[in-house]
Amino acid sequence: MKDGVGAKGKKVANTAMNDEAEEEKKKVTIYIMGKAYEVPAGLTIMKAVEYAGFQYIRGAGCRAGFCGACATVYRKKGDYKLYTALACQTAVEDGMYLTQLPFVPANKAKYDIEKIEVSPNTLIKFYPELVRCVSCNTCTKSCPQDLEVMYYIQAAIRGDIEKVAKLSFDCIQCGLCAIRCPAEIAHYHVAQLARRLYGKYMSPTPKHLLERIKEIESGKFDREMEEIMKMSIEKIKKMYAERDIEGATEARAKAEKD
Amino acid sequence: MVGGVGRKEDRKTAYDAGMMKIAYYPGCTLKTTARSFEKSVIASYRVLGIEYIELEKWTCCGTYFSLAKDDLVHHIASIRNLIRVKEAGYDRVVAPCSMCYNTLKMANEEVRNDEEKAYRINSFMDEEEDYRGDVEVLHPFDLLREVGMDRVRGAVKKPLEGLKVMPYYGCMLVRPEIAALGKGELPGIMEDLIKALGGVPVYTPYNIECCGSYHVVSNPDFVMARARDIAKKAVMEGAEVIITSCPLCHYNLDRMQLEAKRKWKDFKEIPAIYFSQLMAIAFGLGKKDIALDGNYVDPRPLFEAKGLV
Ligand code: SF4
Ligand code: SF4
Ligand code: FES
């Protein structure tokens, strides 16, 4: 995700918030499932749909560009392109023809991650349709996260699991790629399998984590925990506020001195 | 940068400076089952002063060139890869895998020669710059012609001492004419290479026979019989090793000989390796670059007995 926050279109929505009164006066016409509605310019698609009187029962979650629940497909007047977006992250435009996808059906392979054998063919074994990819790039064009979807699918075909895991890291499983792909691939499920395999079998083992787990299991922190459990809420809050954060204590001291 | 060396005189300067850079399209097999090909081809061409610069982004070439007249979507992959070559600042690309070479080159020629198809392909890929066929698709053999056999001879440290080698072209380097390495049925380039490395090329009627190609998936017995015939003829004519530039031919010839041996006890195997491995051997490169360890019919005893590796 860009800058660790939401996806495309977010900035439009934010500027609009700065000048709400001004924006309120400006209206745009959008078409929700074919019917025209006048909504304030600058709203996100999600807010505009609610403004028009609809209620989200499915197809909305985090409202912050993270959960991928709000997949949206639209066209603009006089434009042949079929656009895709996250409703919570994209500002309405005049003349948008909108439809929400509350659910994307996609084939998901069954596997037990503990028992999988990792080989260059693992992804193709679970998702043989991968080899149908014709490199049309439609998936990349439809991804609201701006991921290189086609290149991760191509890496999957070659069995380069690490590359799939890395290129797909920011996938929020909205399903827009899968609904557009002429090869009927379920990209995000393939990518998730790759990330699971990479995480479990391929990425370097964090030594410090293993050591810490051992320490915890051997009861090193048990007494401390017991003490905390007996403390009053106020005391715990105070301890939390004053806890030592790496670098922060020095920074605070330095700020006070200045 | 001496990357976009489309102009002859620029290329000459690049060669004279000792490093001619060229965009390199690996294709899927060189990154998976044909690692030995990739390692040896990059290393041996570096000796000749040619540096392969891998494209940062590439997809499968499409595997084969679709001959159906209206099947344009299968050319998209090839053309997009050629667009990536241009974006990387090159106007020539080398594709060592015979299949990739053939597919890319055929798609390139299609765009060059058919304006209407070029228009449709370009308008489908409306997110890319228009492509008109301005990249040159080369096989490593084209580069050998360019540097000349004198340079190859000059790089030899361990002459092959009369090793008898069957050059196996298969189909993709010689058919159809529009993608062929040379006019006529026998391009002769592998023969010239073998001689330059100190070996003796062995001619058999099977040098440009089809290996059975992807029938290995649906009809392995048929491919096994072809591998047996090709190997048998090579041995009969006195060849000690077969060289190829196609990962699929290589798989069929190498792996299927194993099956043939299982079926016909008196069948005599002959190792099949990539031409670039033979170059790496003669250039005296290290074991890692020669990469002889991945074969079903082990070529190492032959080269060890001759003191070449
Ligand atoms: S949309 Fe499907 S066929 Fe097209 S590039 Fe993506 S995965 Fe391949
Ligand atoms: S890769 Fe597909 S599922 Fe993941 S964020 Fe992009 S479009 Fe959505
Ligand atoms: S509601 Fe979660 S991404 Fe839009």
Coordinates of C-alpha atoms and ligand atoms in Angstrom, one line a residue:
Chain A
M1 CA 0.0 0.0 0.0
K2 CA 1.3 3.4 -0.8
D3 CA 2.6 5.3 2.2
G4 CA 1.2 2.6 4.5
V5 CA -2.4 3.9 4.2
G6 CA -5.3 3.4 1.8
A7 CA -5.2 3.1 -1.9
K8 CA -5.8 5.2 -5.0
G9 CA -8.2 8.2 -4.9
K10 CA -7.8 8.9 -1.3
K11 CA -6.3 12.3 -1.7
V12 CA -9.3 13.6 -3.6
A13 CA -11.5 12.6 -0.7
N14 CA -9.3 14.4 1.8
T15 CA -9.0 17.7 0.0
A16 CA -12.8 17.7 -0.2
M17 CA -13.1 17.3 3.5
N18 CA -11.1 20.5 4.1
D19 CA -13.7 22.6 2.4
E20 CA -16.9 20.9 3.1
A21 CA -19.2 23.9 2.9
E22 CA -17.9 24.8 -0.5
E23 CA -18.2 21.2 -1.8
E24 CA -21.7 20.9 -0.4
K25 CA -22.8 23.4 -2.9
K26 CA -21.3 21.4 -5.8
K27 CA -23.3 18.4 -6.8
V28 CA -22.5 15.6 -9.2
T29 CA -24.7 13.1 -10.9
I30 CA -23.9 9.5 -10.4
Y31 CA -25.8 6.4 -11.5
I32 CA -26.3 3.6 -9.0
M33 CA -27.3 0.5 -10.8
G34 CA -28.7 2.6 -13.5
K35 CA -30.6 5.2 -11.5
A36 CA -29.5 8.8 -11.3
Y37 CA -28.7 10.5 -8.0
E38 CA -27.4 13.9 -7.2
V39 CA -24.7 13.7 -4.6
P40 CA -22.2 16.2 -3.2
A41 CA -18.9 16.3 -5.1
G42 CA -16.0 15.1 -3.2
L43 CA -17.7 12.2 -1.3
T44 CA -16.2 8.8 -1.6
I45 CA -18.3 6.4 -3.6
M46 CA -19.2 4.6 -0.4
K47 CA -20.4 7.8 1.3
A48 CA -22.2 8.9 -1.9
V49 CA -24.1 5.6 -2.1
E50 CA -25.1 6.0 1.5
Y51 CA -26.0 9.6 0.9
A52 CA -28.3 8.4 -1.9
G53 CA -30.2 6.3 0.7
F54 CA -28.6 2.9 0.4
Q55 CA -27.4 0.9 3.3
Y56 CA -24.4 -1.4 3.1
I57 CA -25.1 -4.8 4.5
R58 CA -22.2 -6.4 2.7
G59 CA -19.5 -4.9 0.6
A60 CA -18.1 -2.6 3.3
G61 CA -15.7 -3.2 6.2
C62 CA -12.8 -1.1 7.3
R63 CA -13.8 2.0 5.3
A64 CA -10.1 2.7 5.2
G65 CA -8.7 0.8 2.2
F66 CA -7.5 -2.2 4.0
C67 CA -10.1 -4.9 4.0
G68 CA -10.9 -5.2 0.3
A69 CA -14.6 -5.6 0.9
C70 CA -15.8 -2.7 -1.2
A71 CA -14.9 -3.7 -4.7
T72 CA -16.6 -1.4 -7.2
V73 CA -16.9 -1.5 -11.0
Y74 CA -17.9 1.6 -13.0
R75 CA -17.9 3.3 -16.3
K76 CA -17.9 7.0 -17.1
K77 CA -20.1 8.7 -19.6
G78 CA -18.6 8.6 -23.1
D79 CA -15.7 6.4 -22.1
Y80 CA -15.4 2.8 -23.1
K81 CA -13.1 1.8 -20.2
L82 CA -14.4 -0.4 -17.5
Y83 CA -12.9 1.0 -14.2
T84 CA -12.4 -0.7 -10.9
A85 CA -12.0 0.8 -7.5
L86 CA -12.4 0.6 -3.8
A87 CA -15.6 2.4 -2.9
C88 CA -14.2 3.7 0.4
Q89 CA -11.1 5.2 -1.3
T90 CA -12.3 6.7 -4.5
A91 CA -14.1 10.1 -4.9
V92 CA -17.2 10.2 -7.0
E93 CA -17.0 11.9 -10.4
D94 CA -19.8 13.3 -12.5
G95 CA -21.4 10.7 -14.8
M96 CA -20.2 7.6 -13.0
Y97 CA -22.2 4.4 -13.6
L98 CA -21.6 2.4 -10.5
T99 CA -22.1 -1.1 -9.3
Q100 CA -20.8 -2.7 -6.1
L101 CA -19.5 -6.3 -5.9
P102 CA -20.4 -7.5 -2.5
F103 CA -18.8 -10.9 -3.2
V104 CA -16.5 -12.3 -5.8
P105 CA -16.9 -16.0 -6.4
A106 CA -13.5 -17.7 -6.8
N107 CA -12.3 -21.2 -6.6
K108 CA -10.1 -21.8 -3.6
A109 CA -7.9 -24.9 -3.3
K110 CA -8.0 -27.0 -0.1
Y111 CA -4.7 -27.8 1.5
D112 CA -3.1 -28.4 4.8
I113 CA -0.3 -25.9 5.0
E114 CA 1.5 -28.2 7.5
K115 CA 1.7 -31.0 5.0
I116 CA 2.3 -29.3 1.7
E117 CA 5.4 -30.2 -0.2
V118 CA 7.1 -27.0 -1.6
S119 CA 8.4 -27.3 -5.1
P120 CA 8.4 -25.1 -8.2
N121 CA 5.2 -26.9 -9.2
T122 CA 3.2 -26.4 -5.9
L123 CA 1.2 -23.4 -7.1
I124 CA 0.4 -25.0 -10.4
K125 CA -0.6 -28.2 -8.7
F126 CA -3.3 -26.4 -6.6
Y127 CA -4.2 -23.9 -9.3
P128 CA -3.6 -25.6 -12.7
E129 CA -5.6 -22.8 -14.4
L130 CA -2.5 -20.6 -13.9
V131 CA -1.0 -21.7 -17.1
R132 CA -3.9 -20.3 -19.0
C133 CA -2.6 -16.8 -18.5
V134 CA -2.1 -15.0 -21.8
S135 CA -0.3 -12.0 -20.3
C136 CA -3.1 -9.6 -21.3
N137 CA -2.4 -7.4 -18.2
T138 CA -6.0 -6.9 -17.4
C139 CA -5.5 -8.0 -13.8
T140 CA -2.8 -5.4 -13.3
K141 CA -5.0 -2.7 -14.8
S142 CA -7.8 -3.6 -12.5
C143 CA -5.9 -3.7 -9.2
P144 CA -6.8 -0.8 -6.9
Q145 CA -3.6 -1.5 -5.0
D146 CA -1.5 -0.8 -8.1
L147 CA 0.1 -4.2 -7.8
E148 CA 2.0 -5.9 -10.6
V149 CA -0.6 -8.7 -10.7
M150 CA 0.3 -10.1 -14.1
Y151 CA 4.0 -10.3 -13.0
Y152 CA 3.1 -12.2 -9.9
I153 CA 1.0 -14.6 -11.8
Q154 CA 3.8 -15.1 -14.2
A155 CA 6.2 -15.7 -11.3
A156 CA 3.7 -18.3 -10.0
I157 CA 3.8 -20.1 -13.3
R158 CA 7.6 -20.3 -13.1
G159 CA 7.3 -21.5 -9.5
D160 CA 9.1 -18.4 -8.1
I161 CA 7.2 -18.5 -4.8
E162 CA 9.3 -15.8 -3.2
K163 CA 8.6 -13.4 -6.0
V164 CA 4.9 -14.0 -5.8
A165 CA 4.9 -13.5 -2.1
K166 CA 6.8 -10.2 -2.4
L167 CA 4.9 -8.8 -5.4
S168 CA 1.6 -9.6 -3.8
F169 CA 2.4 -8.5 -0.3
D170 CA -0.1 -5.6 -0.4
C171 CA -3.0 -7.5 -1.9
I172 CA -6.2 -6.9 0.0
Q173 CA -8.1 -9.7 -1.6
C174 CA -10.8 -7.5 -3.2
G175 CA -11.1 -9.9 -6.1
L176 CA -11.3 -7.3 -8.8
C177 CA -8.5 -9.0 -10.8
A178 CA -10.2 -12.4 -10.6
I179 CA -13.5 -11.0 -11.9
R180 CA -11.7 -9.5 -14.9
C181 CA -9.3 -12.2 -15.9
P182 CA -10.0 -13.9 -19.2
A183 CA -8.1 -17.0 -18.0
E184 CA -10.4 -17.2 -15.0
I185 CA -7.5 -17.3 -12.5
A186 CA -8.2 -16.6 -8.8
H187 CA -5.1 -14.5 -8.4
Y188 CA -5.4 -13.6 -4.8
H189 CA -5.9 -17.2 -3.6
V190 CA -2.8 -18.2 -5.5
A191 CA -0.9 -15.3 -4.0
Q192 CA -2.1 -16.1 -0.5
L193 CA -0.9 -19.7 -0.9
A194 CA 2.5 -18.4 -2.1
R195 CA 2.8 -16.1 0.9
R196 CA 1.8 -18.9 3.3
L197 CA 4.5 -21.2 1.7
Y198 CA 7.0 -18.4 1.8
G199 CA 6.3 -17.5 5.4
K200 CA 6.3 -21.1 6.6
Y201 CA 9.0 -22.8 4.6
M202 CA 11.2 -20.3 2.8
S203 CA 11.7 -17.0 4.6
P204 CA 14.6 -16.9 7.0
T205 CA 13.7 -18.0 10.5
P206 CA 13.8 -15.1 13.0
K207 CA 16.3 -16.4 15.6
H208 CA 15.4 -13.9 18.3
L209 CA 11.8 -14.8 18.1
L210 CA 12.5 -18.5 18.6
E211 CA 14.7 -17.6 21.6
R212 CA 12.0 -15.4 23.1
I213 CA 9.4 -18.2 22.7
K214 CA 11.7 -20.5 24.5
E215 CA 12.1 -18.0 27.3
I216 CA 8.4 -17.6 27.6
E217 CA 7.8 -21.3 27.6
S218 CA 10.4 -21.9 30.3
G219 CA 8.5 -19.4 32.5
K220 CA 10.9 -16.6 32.5
F221 CA 8.2 -13.9 32.6
D222 CA 5.6 -15.8 34.6
R223 CA 6.3 -14.0 37.9
E224 CA 6.1 -10.6 36.2
M225 CA 2.8 -11.5 34.5
E226 CA 1.4 -12.6 37.8
E227 CA 2.3 -9.3 39.4
I228 CA 0.8 -7.3 36.6
M229 CA -2.4 -9.4 36.9
K230 CA -2.8 -8.3 40.5
M231 CA -2.2 -4.6 39.8
S232 CA -4.9 -1.9 39.6
I233 CA -6.0 -0.6 36.2
E234 CA -4.6 2.8 37.1
K235 CA -1.2 1.5 38.0
I236 CA -1.1 -0.5 34.8
K237 CA -2.1 2.5 32.7
K238 CA 0.6 4.6 34.4
M239 CA 3.2 1.9 33.8
Y240 CA 2.2 1.7 30.2
A241 CA 2.5 5.4 29.7
E242 CA 5.9 5.5 31.2
R243 CA 7.2 2.3 29.6
D244 CA 10.6 2.4 28.0
I245 CA 10.4 2.6 24.3
E246 CA 13.6 2.1 22.4
G247 CA 15.0 5.6 21.6
A248 CA 11.9 7.3 22.9
T249 CA 13.2 7.9 26.4
E250 CA 16.3 9.6 25.1
A251 CA 14.2 11.7 22.7
R252 CA 12.0 12.8 25.5
A253 CA 15.0 13.7 27.7
K254 CA 16.5 15.6 24.8
A255 CA 13.2 17.5 24.1
E256 CA 12.9 18.5 27.8
K257 CA 16.5 19.7 27.8
D258 CA 16.0 21.8 24.7
Chain B
M1 CA 25.4 3.3 -22.2
V2 CA 26.2 1.1 -25.1
G3 CA 22.9 -0.7 -24.7
G4 CA 20.9 0.4 -27.7
V5 CA 23.5 -0.7 -30.2
G6 CA 21.3 -0.9 -33.2
R7 CA 23.7 1.0 -35.4
K8 CA 26.5 -1.1 -36.7
E9 CA 29.2 1.5 -36.0
D10 CA 28.0 1.9 -32.4
R11 CA 28.1 -1.9 -32.0
K12 CA 31.7 -1.9 -33.2
T13 CA 32.7 0.6 -30.6
A14 CA 31.0 -1.5 -28.0
Y15 CA 32.8 -4.6 -29.1
D16 CA 36.1 -2.8 -29.3
A17 CA 35.6 -1.5 -25.7
G18 CA 35.2 -5.2 -24.7
M19 CA 31.7 -5.1 -23.5
M20 CA 28.7 -5.2 -25.8
K21 CA 25.6 -5.1 -23.7
I22 CA 22.4 -6.7 -25.0
A23 CA 19.0 -7.1 -23.5
Y24 CA 18.4 -10.7 -22.4
Y25 CA 15.1 -12.4 -22.4
P26 CA 15.4 -15.6 -20.3
G27 CA 12.0 -17.2 -20.7
C28 CA 10.5 -19.6 -18.1
T29 CA 12.6 -22.7 -18.7
L30 CA 16.0 -21.0 -18.3
K31 CA 14.8 -20.0 -14.9
T32 CA 13.6 -23.4 -13.9
T33 CA 14.5 -26.7 -15.6
A34 CA 17.2 -25.2 -17.9
R35 CA 19.3 -23.4 -15.3
S36 CA 22.4 -25.0 -16.8
F37 CA 21.6 -23.3 -20.1
E38 CA 21.3 -19.9 -18.5
K39 CA 24.5 -20.2 -16.4
S40 CA 26.6 -21.4 -19.3
V41 CA 25.2 -19.1 -21.9
I42 CA 25.7 -16.0 -19.8
A43 CA 29.2 -17.0 -18.8
S44 CA 30.5 -18.1 -22.2
Y45 CA 29.2 -15.0 -23.9
R46 CA 30.8 -12.8 -21.3
V47 CA 34.1 -14.4 -22.4
L48 CA 33.3 -13.2 -25.9
G49 CA 32.7 -9.6 -24.6
I50 CA 29.0 -9.8 -24.7
E51 CA 27.1 -9.0 -21.6
Y52 CA 23.5 -10.3 -21.2
I53 CA 21.4 -7.7 -19.2
E54 CA 18.3 -9.4 -18.0
L55 CA 15.0 -7.5 -18.5
E56 CA 13.7 -6.4 -15.2
K57 CA 10.2 -7.3 -16.2
W58 CA 9.1 -10.1 -18.5
T59 CA 6.4 -12.7 -18.9
C60 CA 6.2 -16.0 -20.6
C61 CA 6.6 -15.5 -24.4
G62 CA 3.4 -17.4 -25.0
T63 CA 5.4 -20.7 -25.6
Y64 CA 4.5 -21.1 -29.2
F65 CA 3.5 -18.8 -32.0
S66 CA -0.2 -19.3 -32.7
L67 CA -0.7 -19.9 -36.4
A68 CA -4.5 -19.2 -36.3
K69 CA -4.9 -16.0 -38.2
D70 CA -7.4 -14.4 -35.8
D71 CA -5.7 -15.5 -32.6
L72 CA -4.2 -12.2 -31.8
V73 CA -4.3 -12.5 -28.0
H74 CA -1.5 -15.0 -28.0
H75 CA 0.8 -12.5 -29.6
I76 CA 0.2 -10.0 -26.8
A77 CA 2.7 -11.6 -24.5
S78 CA 5.5 -11.5 -27.0
I79 CA 4.9 -8.0 -28.1
R80 CA 4.7 -6.7 -24.5
N81 CA 8.0 -8.3 -23.8
L82 CA 9.5 -6.5 -26.9
I83 CA 8.0 -3.2 -25.6
R84 CA 9.8 -3.9 -22.3
V85 CA 13.1 -4.3 -24.3
K86 CA 12.5 -0.8 -25.7
E87 CA 11.7 0.6 -22.3
A88 CA 14.9 -0.7 -21.0
G89 CA 16.7 1.3 -23.6
Y90 CA 17.7 -1.5 -26.0
D91 CA 16.8 -2.2 -29.6
R92 CA 18.0 -5.8 -29.7
V93 CA 17.1 -8.7 -27.5
V94 CA 18.7 -12.1 -27.2
A95 CA 16.5 -15.2 -26.5
P96 CA 18.6 -18.3 -26.0
C97 CA 15.7 -20.8 -25.8
S98 CA 14.8 -21.8 -29.3
M99 CA 11.1 -21.8 -28.5
C100 CA 11.1 -18.3 -27.1
Y101 CA 13.3 -17.1 -29.9
N102 CA 11.0 -18.5 -32.5
T103 CA 7.8 -17.2 -30.8
L104 CA 9.2 -13.7 -30.2
K105 CA 10.6 -13.4 -33.7
M106 CA 7.4 -14.6 -35.4
A107 CA 5.3 -12.2 -33.4
N108 CA 7.7 -9.4 -34.2
E109 CA 7.5 -10.2 -37.9
E110 CA 3.7 -10.3 -37.7
V111 CA 3.6 -6.8 -36.3
R112 CA 6.2 -5.6 -38.9
N113 CA 4.3 -7.1 -41.9
D114 CA 0.7 -6.8 -41.0
E115 CA -0.4 -3.3 -40.3
E116 CA -3.9 -4.2 -39.4
K117 CA -2.9 -6.8 -36.8
A118 CA -0.3 -4.3 -35.4
Y119 CA -3.1 -1.8 -35.0
R120 CA -5.4 -4.2 -33.2
I121 CA -2.7 -5.5 -30.9
N122 CA -1.6 -1.9 -30.1
S123 CA -5.1 -0.7 -29.4
F124 CA -5.7 -3.7 -27.2
M125 CA -2.6 -2.8 -25.2
D126 CA -3.7 0.8 -24.8
E127 CA -1.7 1.2 -21.6
E128 CA 1.6 0.7 -23.5
E129 CA 3.4 2.7 -26.1
D130 CA 2.6 1.6 -29.6
Y131 CA 4.9 -1.0 -31.0
R132 CA 5.9 -1.3 -34.6
G133 CA 8.4 -4.1 -34.7
D134 CA 11.5 -1.9 -34.1
V135 CA 13.2 -4.3 -31.8
E136 CA 15.5 -7.0 -33.3
V137 CA 15.0 -10.5 -31.9
L138 CA 18.3 -12.4 -31.9
H139 CA 19.4 -15.9 -31.0
P140 CA 22.9 -16.3 -29.4
F141 CA 23.9 -17.9 -32.7
D142 CA 23.2 -14.6 -34.4
L143 CA 25.7 -13.0 -32.0
L144 CA 28.3 -15.6 -32.8
R145 CA 28.0 -14.6 -36.4
E146 CA 28.4 -11.0 -35.4
V147 CA 31.5 -11.5 -33.3
G148 CA 33.0 -13.9 -35.8
M149 CA 34.5 -17.3 -35.3
D150 CA 38.1 -15.9 -35.0
R151 CA 37.0 -14.4 -31.7
V152 CA 35.6 -17.7 -30.6
R153 CA 38.8 -19.5 -31.5
G154 CA 40.8 -16.9 -29.7
A155 CA 38.8 -17.6 -26.5
V156 CA 39.4 -21.3 -26.5
K157 CA 41.6 -22.5 -23.6
K158 CA 40.9 -26.2 -23.8
P159 CA 40.4 -27.2 -27.4
L160 CA 38.0 -30.1 -27.8
E161 CA 40.7 -32.2 -29.5
G162 CA 38.6 -33.7 -32.2
L163 CA 35.6 -34.4 -30.0
K164 CA 32.8 -35.6 -32.2
V165 CA 29.7 -33.5 -31.7
M166 CA 26.3 -33.8 -33.3
P167 CA 24.7 -30.4 -33.7
Y168 CA 21.0 -30.8 -33.2
Y169 CA 18.9 -27.9 -34.5
G170 CA 15.5 -29.3 -34.0
C171 CA 12.7 -27.3 -35.6
M172 CA 12.5 -23.8 -34.0
L173 CA 15.8 -22.5 -35.4
V174 CA 15.2 -23.6 -38.9
R175 CA 11.5 -23.3 -39.5
P176 CA 9.6 -21.4 -40.9
E177 CA 11.9 -19.4 -43.1
I178 CA 10.8 -16.0 -41.6
A179 CA 12.3 -17.0 -38.2
A180 CA 15.1 -19.3 -39.5
L181 CA 18.7 -18.7 -38.6
G182 CA 19.7 -18.9 -42.3
K183 CA 18.5 -19.7 -45.7
G184 CA 18.0 -23.3 -46.6
E185 CA 17.7 -26.2 -44.2
L186 CA 21.1 -26.2 -42.5
P187 CA 22.2 -22.9 -41.0
G188 CA 25.7 -24.3 -40.5
I189 CA 26.4 -22.1 -37.5
M190 CA 26.6 -24.9 -34.9
E191 CA 29.0 -26.7 -37.2
D192 CA 31.2 -23.6 -37.4
L193 CA 31.1 -23.3 -33.7
I194 CA 32.0 -26.9 -33.1
K195 CA 35.0 -26.5 -35.4
A196 CA 36.1 -23.3 -33.7
L197 CA 36.1 -25.0 -30.4
G198 CA 38.3 -27.8 -31.8
G199 CA 35.6 -30.4 -32.3
V200 CA 34.4 -32.3 -35.3
P201 CA 30.7 -31.8 -36.3
V202 CA 28.9 -35.0 -37.1
Y203 CA 26.3 -34.9 -39.8
T204 CA 23.3 -37.2 -39.7
P205 CA 19.9 -36.9 -41.4
Y206 CA 18.4 -36.3 -37.9
N207 CA 20.1 -32.9 -37.2
I208 CA 16.9 -31.0 -38.1
E209 CA 14.4 -33.7 -37.2
C210 CA 11.6 -32.9 -34.8
C211 CA 12.2 -34.4 -31.3
G212 CA 8.5 -34.8 -30.8
S213 CA 8.2 -31.5 -28.9
Y214 CA 5.2 -31.2 -26.5
H215 CA 3.8 -34.6 -27.4
V216 CA 6.0 -35.7 -24.5
V217 CA 3.1 -34.7 -22.3
S218 CA 0.3 -36.6 -24.0
N219 CA 2.2 -39.3 -25.9
P220 CA 5.6 -40.0 -24.2
D221 CA 6.1 -43.3 -26.0
F222 CA 6.1 -41.6 -29.3
V223 CA 8.7 -39.0 -28.2
M224 CA 10.8 -41.8 -26.6
A225 CA 10.9 -43.5 -30.0
R226 CA 12.1 -40.3 -31.6
A227 CA 14.7 -39.7 -29.0
R228 CA 15.9 -43.3 -29.5
D229 CA 16.2 -42.8 -33.3
I230 CA 18.0 -39.5 -33.0
A231 CA 20.4 -40.9 -30.4
K232 CA 21.0 -44.1 -32.3
K233 CA 21.8 -42.3 -35.5
A234 CA 24.2 -40.0 -33.6
V235 CA 26.0 -42.9 -32.1
M236 CA 26.1 -44.8 -35.4
E237 CA 27.8 -41.8 -37.1
G238 CA 30.4 -41.7 -34.3
A239 CA 29.1 -38.8 -32.3
E240 CA 30.1 -38.6 -28.6
V241 CA 27.8 -35.9 -27.6
I242 CA 24.7 -34.0 -28.9
I243 CA 24.4 -30.2 -28.5
T244 CA 21.1 -28.2 -28.7
S245 CA 19.7 -24.8 -27.9
C246 CA 16.2 -25.9 -27.0
P247 CA 15.2 -26.8 -23.5
L248 CA 12.3 -28.9 -24.8
C249 CA 14.5 -30.8 -27.3
H250 CA 17.0 -31.2 -24.5
Y251 CA 14.5 -32.7 -22.1
N252 CA 13.1 -35.0 -24.8
L253 CA 16.5 -36.2 -25.9
D254 CA 18.0 -36.5 -22.4
R255 CA 15.1 -37.8 -20.3
M256 CA 13.6 -40.0 -22.9
Q257 CA 16.9 -41.8 -23.5
L258 CA 16.5 -43.0 -20.0
E259 CA 13.1 -44.5 -20.8
A260 CA 14.5 -45.9 -24.0
K261 CA 17.2 -47.7 -22.1
R262 CA 14.6 -49.2 -19.8
K263 CA 12.7 -50.6 -22.8
W264 CA 15.5 -51.6 -25.1
K265 CA 18.4 -53.1 -23.1
D266 CA 21.0 -52.8 -25.8
F267 CA 20.2 -49.2 -26.4
K268 CA 23.3 -47.1 -26.1
E269 CA 22.9 -43.6 -24.6
I270 CA 24.7 -40.5 -25.7
P271 CA 24.8 -37.3 -23.5
A272 CA 22.9 -34.2 -24.8
I273 CA 24.0 -30.8 -23.5
Y274 CA 23.5 -27.2 -24.4
F275 CA 25.8 -25.7 -27.0
S276 CA 26.8 -23.0 -24.4
Q277 CA 28.0 -25.8 -22.1
L278 CA 30.3 -27.0 -24.8
M279 CA 31.6 -23.4 -25.2
A280 CA 32.1 -23.0 -21.5
I281 CA 34.1 -26.3 -21.4
A282 CA 36.3 -25.2 -24.3
F283 CA 36.7 -21.7 -22.8
G284 CA 38.1 -23.4 -19.6
L285 CA 35.3 -22.0 -17.4
G286 CA 34.6 -23.2 -13.9
K287 CA 32.3 -26.1 -13.0
K288 CA 29.5 -23.8 -11.9
D289 CA 29.4 -22.1 -15.2
I290 CA 29.6 -25.3 -17.2
A291 CA 26.8 -26.8 -15.0
L292 CA 27.0 -30.4 -16.2
D293 CA 25.3 -31.8 -13.1
G294 CA 21.6 -31.7 -14.1
N295 CA 21.4 -34.3 -16.8
Y296 CA 19.7 -37.7 -16.9
V297 CA 22.4 -39.1 -19.2
D298 CA 25.5 -38.0 -17.3
P299 CA 27.9 -36.1 -19.6
R300 CA 30.6 -35.8 -17.0
P301 CA 32.4 -39.2 -17.6
L302 CA 32.9 -38.3 -21.2
F303 CA 34.5 -34.9 -20.5
E304 CA 36.4 -36.1 -17.4
A305 CA 37.9 -39.0 -19.4
K306 CA 39.2 -36.4 -22.0
G307 CA 40.5 -34.2 -19.3
L308 CA 38.3 -31.3 -20.4
V309 CA 36.6 -30.7 -17.0
Ligands
SF4_1 S1 -5.9 -11.0 -16.4 FE1 -5.5 -13.2 -16.3 S2 -4.8 -13.8 -18.4 FE2 -4.6 -11.5 -18.2 S3 -2.5 -11.2 -17.5 FE3 -3.8 -11.3 -15.7 S4 -3.7 -13.5 -15.0 FE4 -3.0 -13.4 -17.1
SF4_2 S1 -4.2 -8.4 -6.6 FE1 -6.4 -8.6 -7.1 S2 -7.4 -9.2 -5.1 FE2 -5.4 -8.3 -4.6 S3 -5.7 -6.1 -4.3 FE3 -5.2 -6.3 -6.5 S4 -7.1 -6.6 -7.6 FE4 -7.5 -6.9 -5.4
FES3 S1 -14.3 -0.9 3.1 FE1 -12.4 -1.9 3.6 S2 -11.2 -1.4 1.7 FE2 -13.1 -0.3 1.4

